[in-house]
Amino acid sequence: MTKLSVNINKVATLRNARGGNNPDVLQVALDCERYGAQGITVHPRPDERHIRRSDVLALKPRLTTEFNIEGYPSPEFCDLVLSVRPAQVTLVPDKPGQLTSNAGWDTRSHLDFLQQTVGRFNEAGIRTSLFIAPEPEMAEYALKAGADRVELYTEPYASGYAADRAKAIAPFIETARYCREWGLGLNAGHDLSLDNLAYYHRCIPWTDEVSIGHALISDALYLGLKQTIALYLKCLE
Ligand code: PXP
């Protein structure tokens, strides 16, 4: 079964635009769970432009599904994750002011750093996932780093989908097959949507989890959160 983890960063962006607590990020997370989401993802960035440290602390004791915290493993980020102890941490190679994650790790050249960082989280009993491009070598070195899972960066799939979806998915299937063979867990995320999710899942049904934010929250403006989550879950049946 592939779990749907809703990334609620965009909800926090909307809240922060006015300075109050509307929409209430915690309530939205709890409602996502009530409507069937099997996980909640947040990406606290150093400038707190969407999810804040205080949101992360408030969410942890209230969530009943899998809590996934993603981000660049700066000392502050690692301290936060180690104190909150979510089910999963997803490490991304983002620079501080970056708009959104736009590349995976070069797990080969950062092997030592990743090994040390992943080791700290493993010791604390937190599942680790490394955000990578769909390249078998990057998955191989993620495994060497000790990661439990990789999250495949799906933007190239999403942007190539309309022109030729079979071609766009091919490198993902190849890398995903290696991951399955090596016993490496498999997540996916970035630019997944109601247009492209069902085909992705049909091609790689052994995906453990997808984390989806931008398109899902945008769809919810028209369809409402409850119906939107139901439609995303249907793509994963
Ligand atoms: N995975 C990672 C590592 C991300 O940084 C993001 C965006 O915060 C997502 C998944 C979700 O991408 P999207 O908002 O396009 O669904």
mmCIF file of C-alpha atoms and ligand atoms in Angstrom:
data_model
loop_
_atom_site.group_PDB
_atom_site.id
_atom_site.type_symbol
_atom_site.label_atom_id
_atom_site.label_comp_id
_atom_site.label_asym_id
_atom_site.label_seq_id
_atom_site.Cartn_x
_atom_site.Cartn_y
_atom_site.Cartn_z
ATOM 1 C CA MET A 1 0.000 0.000 0.000
ATOM 2 C CA THR A 2 1.241 3.476 -0.884
ATOM 3 C CA LYS A 3 0.616 6.051 1.816
ATOM 4 C CA LEU A 4 -0.420 9.620 1.104
ATOM 5 C CA SER A 5 1.437 12.161 3.222
ATOM 6 C CA VAL A 6 0.032 15.665 2.841
ATOM 7 C CA ASN A 7 2.632 18.426 2.832
ATOM 8 C CA ILE A 8 0.996 21.360 4.655
ATOM 9 C CA ASN A 9 3.635 24.029 3.934
ATOM 10 C CA LYS A 10 1.275 25.946 1.644
ATOM 11 C CA VAL A 11 -1.310 26.175 4.401
ATOM 12 C CA ALA A 12 1.307 27.854 6.578
ATOM 13 C CA THR A 13 2.242 30.203 3.706
ATOM 14 C CA LEU A 14 -1.373 31.356 3.541
ATOM 15 C CA ARG A 15 -1.586 31.809 7.302
ATOM 16 C CA ASN A 16 1.662 33.773 7.424
ATOM 17 C CA ALA A 17 0.417 36.190 4.749
ATOM 18 C CA ARG A 18 -1.820 37.888 7.338
ATOM 19 C CA GLY A 19 0.036 37.271 10.562
ATOM 20 C CA GLY A 20 -2.884 35.669 12.443
ATOM 21 C CA ASN A 21 -3.849 32.025 12.773
ATOM 22 C CA ASN A 22 -6.134 31.612 9.778
ATOM 23 C CA PRO A 23 -6.042 28.986 8.385
ATOM 24 C CA ASP A 24 -5.081 27.054 11.502
ATOM 25 C CA VAL A 25 -2.208 24.791 10.410
ATOM 26 C CA LEU A 26 -2.712 22.302 13.230
ATOM 27 C CA GLN A 27 -6.442 22.000 12.548
ATOM 28 C CA VAL A 28 -5.825 21.496 8.826
ATOM 29 C CA ALA A 29 -3.347 18.722 9.605
ATOM 30 C CA LEU A 30 -5.850 17.000 11.890
ATOM 31 C CA ASP A 31 -8.555 17.354 9.230
ATOM 32 C CA CYS A 32 -6.255 15.858 6.579
ATOM 33 C CA GLU A 33 -5.859 12.850 8.862
ATOM 34 C CA ARG A 34 -9.627 12.705 9.452
ATOM 35 C CA TYR A 35 -10.206 12.705 5.691
ATOM 36 C CA GLY A 36 -7.902 9.739 5.215
ATOM 37 C CA ALA A 37 -4.345 11.047 4.740
ATOM 38 C CA GLN A 38 -1.899 8.542 6.210
ATOM 39 C CA GLY A 39 0.800 11.077 6.999
ATOM 40 C CA ILE A 40 1.626 14.754 7.398
ATOM 41 C CA THR A 41 4.790 16.325 5.981
ATOM 42 C CA VAL A 42 6.335 19.649 6.950
ATOM 43 C CA HIS A 43 9.436 21.380 5.669
ATOM 44 C CA PRO A 44 10.612 23.947 8.227
ATOM 45 C CA ARG A 45 13.063 26.321 6.539
ATOM 46 C CA PRO A 46 15.563 28.529 8.337
ATOM 47 C CA ASP A 47 13.619 31.730 7.502
ATOM 48 C CA GLU A 48 10.325 30.178 8.760
ATOM 49 C CA ARG A 49 8.525 31.552 5.730
ATOM 50 C CA HIS A 50 5.964 28.776 5.909
ATOM 51 C CA ILE A 51 6.178 26.077 8.598
ATOM 52 C CA ARG A 52 7.671 27.414 11.824
ATOM 53 C CA ARG A 53 9.558 25.608 14.512
ATOM 54 C CA SER A 54 6.570 26.234 16.808
ATOM 55 C CA ASP A 55 4.270 24.446 14.298
ATOM 56 C CA VAL A 56 6.520 21.396 14.346
ATOM 57 C CA LEU A 57 6.430 21.293 18.149
ATOM 58 C CA ALA A 58 2.638 21.749 18.235
ATOM 59 C CA LEU A 59 1.969 19.091 15.594
ATOM 60 C CA LYS A 60 3.974 16.218 17.066
ATOM 61 C CA PRO A 61 1.822 15.389 20.119
ATOM 62 C CA ARG A 62 -1.445 15.773 18.197
ATOM 63 C CA LEU A 63 -0.837 13.785 15.027
ATOM 64 C CA THR A 64 -1.988 10.188 14.926
ATOM 65 C CA THR A 65 -0.538 9.299 11.505
ATOM 66 C CA GLU A 66 3.079 9.357 10.289
ATOM 67 C CA PHE A 67 4.865 12.626 10.843
ATOM 68 C CA ASN A 68 7.557 13.346 8.249
ATOM 69 C CA ILE A 69 9.887 16.313 8.687
ATOM 70 C CA GLU A 70 11.943 17.250 5.659
ATOM 71 C CA GLY A 71 14.754 19.731 5.305
ATOM 72 C CA TYR A 72 18.440 20.442 4.947
ATOM 73 C CA PRO A 73 20.355 18.851 7.856
ATOM 74 C CA SER A 74 21.774 22.033 9.393
ATOM 75 C CA PRO A 75 22.687 21.771 13.097
ATOM 76 C CA GLU A 76 19.423 23.586 14.014
ATOM 77 C CA PHE A 77 17.344 21.278 11.823
ATOM 78 C CA CYS A 78 18.965 18.152 13.262
ATOM 79 C CA ASP A 79 18.412 19.374 16.841
ATOM 80 C CA LEU A 80 14.748 20.063 16.107
ATOM 81 C CA VAL A 81 14.174 16.644 14.527
ATOM 82 C CA LEU A 82 16.037 14.823 17.298
ATOM 83 C CA SER A 83 13.987 16.574 19.968
ATOM 84 C CA VAL A 84 10.637 16.039 18.188
ATOM 85 C CA ARG A 85 11.324 12.464 17.043
ATOM 86 C CA PRO A 86 8.962 12.149 14.076
ATOM 87 C CA ALA A 87 8.366 8.809 12.357
ATOM 88 C CA GLN A 88 10.548 9.886 9.446
ATOM 89 C CA VAL A 89 13.061 12.552 8.490
ATOM 90 C CA THR A 90 13.643 13.325 4.807
ATOM 91 C CA LEU A 91 16.949 15.015 4.098
ATOM 92 C CA VAL A 92 17.099 17.419 1.162
ATOM 93 C CA PRO A 93 20.149 19.301 -0.144
ATOM 94 C CA ASP A 94 18.416 22.729 -0.178
ATOM 95 C CA LYS A 95 20.310 25.952 0.288
ATOM 96 C CA PRO A 96 18.804 28.272 2.947
ATOM 97 C CA GLY A 97 16.904 30.770 0.730
ATOM 98 C CA GLN A 98 15.791 28.246 -1.866
ATOM 99 C CA LEU A 99 12.226 28.593 -3.196
ATOM 100 C CA THR A 100 11.612 24.840 -3.271
ATOM 101 C CA SER A 101 13.695 21.659 -3.477
ATOM 102 C CA ASN A 102 14.916 21.476 -7.071
ATOM 103 C CA ALA A 103 17.488 18.670 -7.014
ATOM 104 C CA GLY A 104 18.329 15.503 -5.163
ATOM 105 C CA TRP A 105 21.468 14.724 -3.181
ATOM 106 C CA ASP A 106 24.654 13.721 -4.841
ATOM 107 C CA THR A 107 24.853 10.844 -2.387
ATOM 108 C CA ARG A 108 28.197 9.730 -3.723
ATOM 109 C CA SER A 109 30.148 12.930 -3.108
ATOM 110 C CA HIS A 110 28.339 13.636 0.188
ATOM 111 C CA LEU A 111 28.599 10.060 1.444
ATOM 112 C CA ASP A 112 30.581 10.830 4.615
ATOM 113 C CA PHE A 113 28.340 13.692 5.663
ATOM 114 C CA LEU A 114 25.197 11.686 4.946
ATOM 115 C CA GLN A 115 26.514 8.609 6.742
ATOM 116 C CA GLN A 116 27.165 10.644 9.895
ATOM 117 C CA THR A 117 23.841 12.470 9.740
ATOM 118 C CA VAL A 118 21.748 9.412 8.943
ATOM 119 C CA GLY A 119 23.557 7.539 11.729
ATOM 120 C CA ARG A 120 22.441 10.096 14.324
ATOM 121 C CA PHE A 121 18.805 9.754 13.280
ATOM 122 C CA ASN A 122 18.995 5.972 13.066
ATOM 123 C CA GLU A 123 20.346 5.840 16.613
ATOM 124 C CA ALA A 124 17.367 7.902 17.744
ATOM 125 C CA GLY A 125 14.986 5.442 16.071
ATOM 126 C CA ILE A 126 13.873 7.888 13.376
ATOM 127 C CA ARG A 127 13.411 6.449 9.893
ATOM 128 C CA THR A 128 15.572 8.247 7.338
ATOM 129 C CA SER A 129 14.892 9.052 3.720
ATOM 130 C CA LEU A 130 17.194 10.817 1.240
ATOM 131 C CA PHE A 131 15.783 12.937 -1.572
ATOM 132 C CA ILE A 132 17.462 11.838 -4.819
ATOM 133 C CA ALA A 133 17.155 12.031 -8.585
ATOM 134 C CA PRO A 134 16.023 8.784 -10.242
ATOM 135 C CA GLU A 135 19.512 7.379 -10.794
ATOM 136 C CA PRO A 136 20.481 3.901 -9.558
ATOM 137 C CA GLU A 137 23.898 5.155 -8.457
ATOM 138 C CA MET A 138 22.327 7.774 -6.177
ATOM 139 C CA ALA A 139 20.145 5.064 -4.625
ATOM 140 C CA GLU A 140 23.152 2.790 -4.209
ATOM 141 C CA TYR A 141 25.052 5.455 -2.268
ATOM 142 C CA ALA A 142 21.951 6.299 -0.222
ATOM 143 C CA LEU A 143 21.986 2.673 0.860
ATOM 144 C CA LYS A 144 25.692 2.964 1.688
ATOM 145 C CA ALA A 145 24.895 6.041 3.760
ATOM 146 C CA GLY A 146 22.585 3.850 5.843
ATOM 147 C CA ALA A 147 19.292 5.418 4.739
ATOM 148 C CA ASP A 148 16.110 3.400 5.200
ATOM 149 C CA ARG A 149 14.471 4.943 2.164
ATOM 150 C CA VAL A 150 14.955 7.280 -0.752
ATOM 151 C CA GLU A 151 12.456 9.825 -1.991
ATOM 152 C CA LEU A 152 12.565 10.096 -5.769
ATOM 153 C CA TYR A 153 12.414 13.694 -7.025
ATOM 154 C CA THR A 154 9.441 13.513 -9.374
ATOM 155 C CA GLU A 155 9.555 16.977 -10.977
ATOM 156 C CA PRO A 156 11.155 15.631 -14.205
ATOM 157 C CA TYR A 157 8.412 13.000 -14.386
ATOM 158 C CA ALA A 158 5.687 15.604 -13.873
ATOM 159 C CA SER A 159 7.095 18.009 -16.443
ATOM 160 C CA GLY A 160 7.598 15.259 -19.039
ATOM 161 C CA TYR A 161 4.249 13.586 -18.407
ATOM 162 C CA ALA A 162 2.132 15.400 -21.008
ATOM 163 C CA ALA A 163 4.576 14.908 -23.885
ATOM 164 C CA ASP A 164 5.410 11.219 -23.277
ATOM 165 C CA ARG A 165 4.551 9.674 -19.941
ATOM 166 C CA ALA A 166 6.151 6.297 -20.677
ATOM 167 C CA LYS A 167 9.454 8.031 -21.420
ATOM 168 C CA ALA A 168 9.103 10.284 -18.372
ATOM 169 C CA ILE A 169 8.534 7.395 -15.968
ATOM 170 C CA ALA A 170 11.269 5.091 -17.367
ATOM 171 C CA PRO A 171 14.203 6.247 -15.145
ATOM 172 C CA PHE A 172 11.922 6.111 -12.103
ATOM 173 C CA ILE A 173 10.932 2.504 -12.808
ATOM 174 C CA GLU A 174 14.553 1.520 -13.308
ATOM 175 C CA THR A 175 15.726 3.106 -10.047
ATOM 176 C CA ALA A 176 12.673 1.849 -8.173
ATOM 177 C CA ARG A 177 13.430 -1.734 -9.267
ATOM 178 C CA TYR A 178 16.942 -1.479 -7.860
ATOM 179 C CA CYS A 179 15.568 -0.097 -4.603
ATOM 180 C CA ARG A 180 13.165 -3.020 -4.318
ATOM 181 C CA GLU A 181 15.952 -5.493 -5.026
ATOM 182 C CA TRP A 182 18.211 -3.881 -2.402
ATOM 183 C CA GLY A 183 15.481 -3.630 0.236
ATOM 184 C CA LEU A 184 15.602 0.165 0.177
ATOM 185 C CA GLY A 185 12.244 1.800 0.961
ATOM 186 C CA LEU A 186 10.794 4.060 -1.679
ATOM 187 C CA ASN A 187 9.051 7.417 -1.428
ATOM 188 C CA ALA A 188 8.270 9.951 -4.129
ATOM 189 C CA GLY A 189 7.457 13.615 -4.226
ATOM 190 C CA HIS A 190 7.421 16.958 -5.978
ATOM 191 C CA ASP A 191 4.852 18.131 -8.498
ATOM 192 C CA LEU A 192 2.722 15.030 -8.175
ATOM 193 C CA SER A 193 -0.898 15.861 -8.961
ATOM 194 C CA LEU A 194 -4.296 14.426 -9.837
ATOM 195 C CA ASP A 195 -3.130 14.384 -13.477
ATOM 196 C CA ASN A 196 0.024 12.325 -13.039
ATOM 197 C CA LEU A 197 -0.267 10.399 -9.760
ATOM 198 C CA ALA A 198 -2.361 7.396 -10.858
ATOM 199 C CA TYR A 199 0.007 6.506 -13.703
ATOM 200 C CA TYR A 200 3.047 6.867 -11.436
ATOM 201 C CA HIS A 201 1.453 4.519 -8.948
ATOM 202 C CA ARG A 202 0.360 2.048 -11.605
ATOM 203 C CA CYS A 203 3.958 1.836 -12.869
ATOM 204 C CA ILE A 204 5.608 1.691 -9.411
ATOM 205 C CA PRO A 205 2.983 0.237 -7.066
ATOM 206 C CA TRP A 206 5.628 -0.743 -4.489
ATOM 207 C CA THR A 207 6.140 2.947 -3.640
ATOM 208 C CA ASP A 208 5.852 3.232 0.149
ATOM 209 C CA GLU A 209 4.750 6.850 0.344
ATOM 210 C CA VAL A 210 4.090 9.927 -1.743
ATOM 211 C CA SER A 211 4.269 13.381 -0.221
ATOM 212 C CA ILE A 212 2.175 15.978 -1.979
ATOM 213 C CA GLY A 213 1.629 19.639 -1.176
ATOM 214 C CA HIS A 214 1.308 22.298 -3.843
ATOM 215 C CA ALA A 215 -1.122 20.618 -6.240
ATOM 216 C CA LEU A 216 -3.224 19.073 -3.474
ATOM 217 C CA ILE A 217 -3.723 22.334 -1.591
ATOM 218 C CA SER A 218 -4.439 24.136 -4.892
ATOM 219 C CA ASP A 219 -7.058 21.509 -5.819
ATOM 220 C CA ALA A 220 -8.635 21.916 -2.388
ATOM 221 C CA LEU A 221 -9.490 25.555 -3.246
ATOM 222 C CA TYR A 222 -11.948 24.268 -5.814
ATOM 223 C CA LEU A 223 -12.922 20.852 -4.484
ATOM 224 C CA GLY A 224 -12.560 21.203 -0.717
ATOM 225 C CA LEU A 225 -10.010 19.334 1.358
ATOM 226 C CA LYS A 226 -12.157 16.276 2.025
ATOM 227 C CA GLN A 227 -12.999 15.557 -1.610
ATOM 228 C CA THR A 228 -9.470 16.398 -2.746
ATOM 229 C CA ILE A 229 -7.893 13.909 -0.355
ATOM 230 C CA ALA A 230 -10.421 11.262 -1.412
ATOM 231 C CA LEU A 231 -9.431 11.800 -5.061
ATOM 232 C CA TYR A 232 -5.703 11.528 -4.318
ATOM 233 C CA LEU A 233 -6.300 8.359 -2.317
ATOM 234 C CA LYS A 234 -8.213 6.918 -5.262
ATOM 235 C CA CYS A 235 -5.139 7.427 -7.477
ATOM 236 C CA LEU A 236 -3.228 5.194 -5.038
ATOM 237 C CA GLU A 237 -5.709 2.314 -4.952
HETATM 238 N N1 PXP B 1 9.297 16.344 -1.348
HETATM 239 C C1 PXP B 1 10.206 17.302 -1.056
HETATM 240 C C2 PXP B 1 11.562 16.880 -0.640
HETATM 241 C C3 PXP B 1 9.866 18.659 -1.131
HETATM 242 O O1 PXP B 1 10.775 19.599 -0.829
HETATM 243 C C4 PXP B 1 8.555 19.020 -1.492
HETATM 244 C C5 PXP B 1 8.158 20.461 -1.538
HETATM 245 O O2 PXP B 1 8.248 21.001 -0.258
HETATM 246 C C6 PXP B 1 7.643 17.983 -1.785
HETATM 247 C C7 PXP B 1 8.047 16.658 -1.715
HETATM 248 C C8 PXP B 1 6.236 18.267 -2.183
HETATM 249 O O3 PXP B 1 6.217 18.865 -3.462
HETATM 250 P P1 PXP B 1 4.895 19.525 -3.992
HETATM 251 O O4 PXP B 1 4.575 20.684 -3.098
HETATM 252 O O5 PXP B 1 5.233 19.943 -5.395
HETATM 253 O O6 PXP B 1 3.814 18.486 -3.947
#
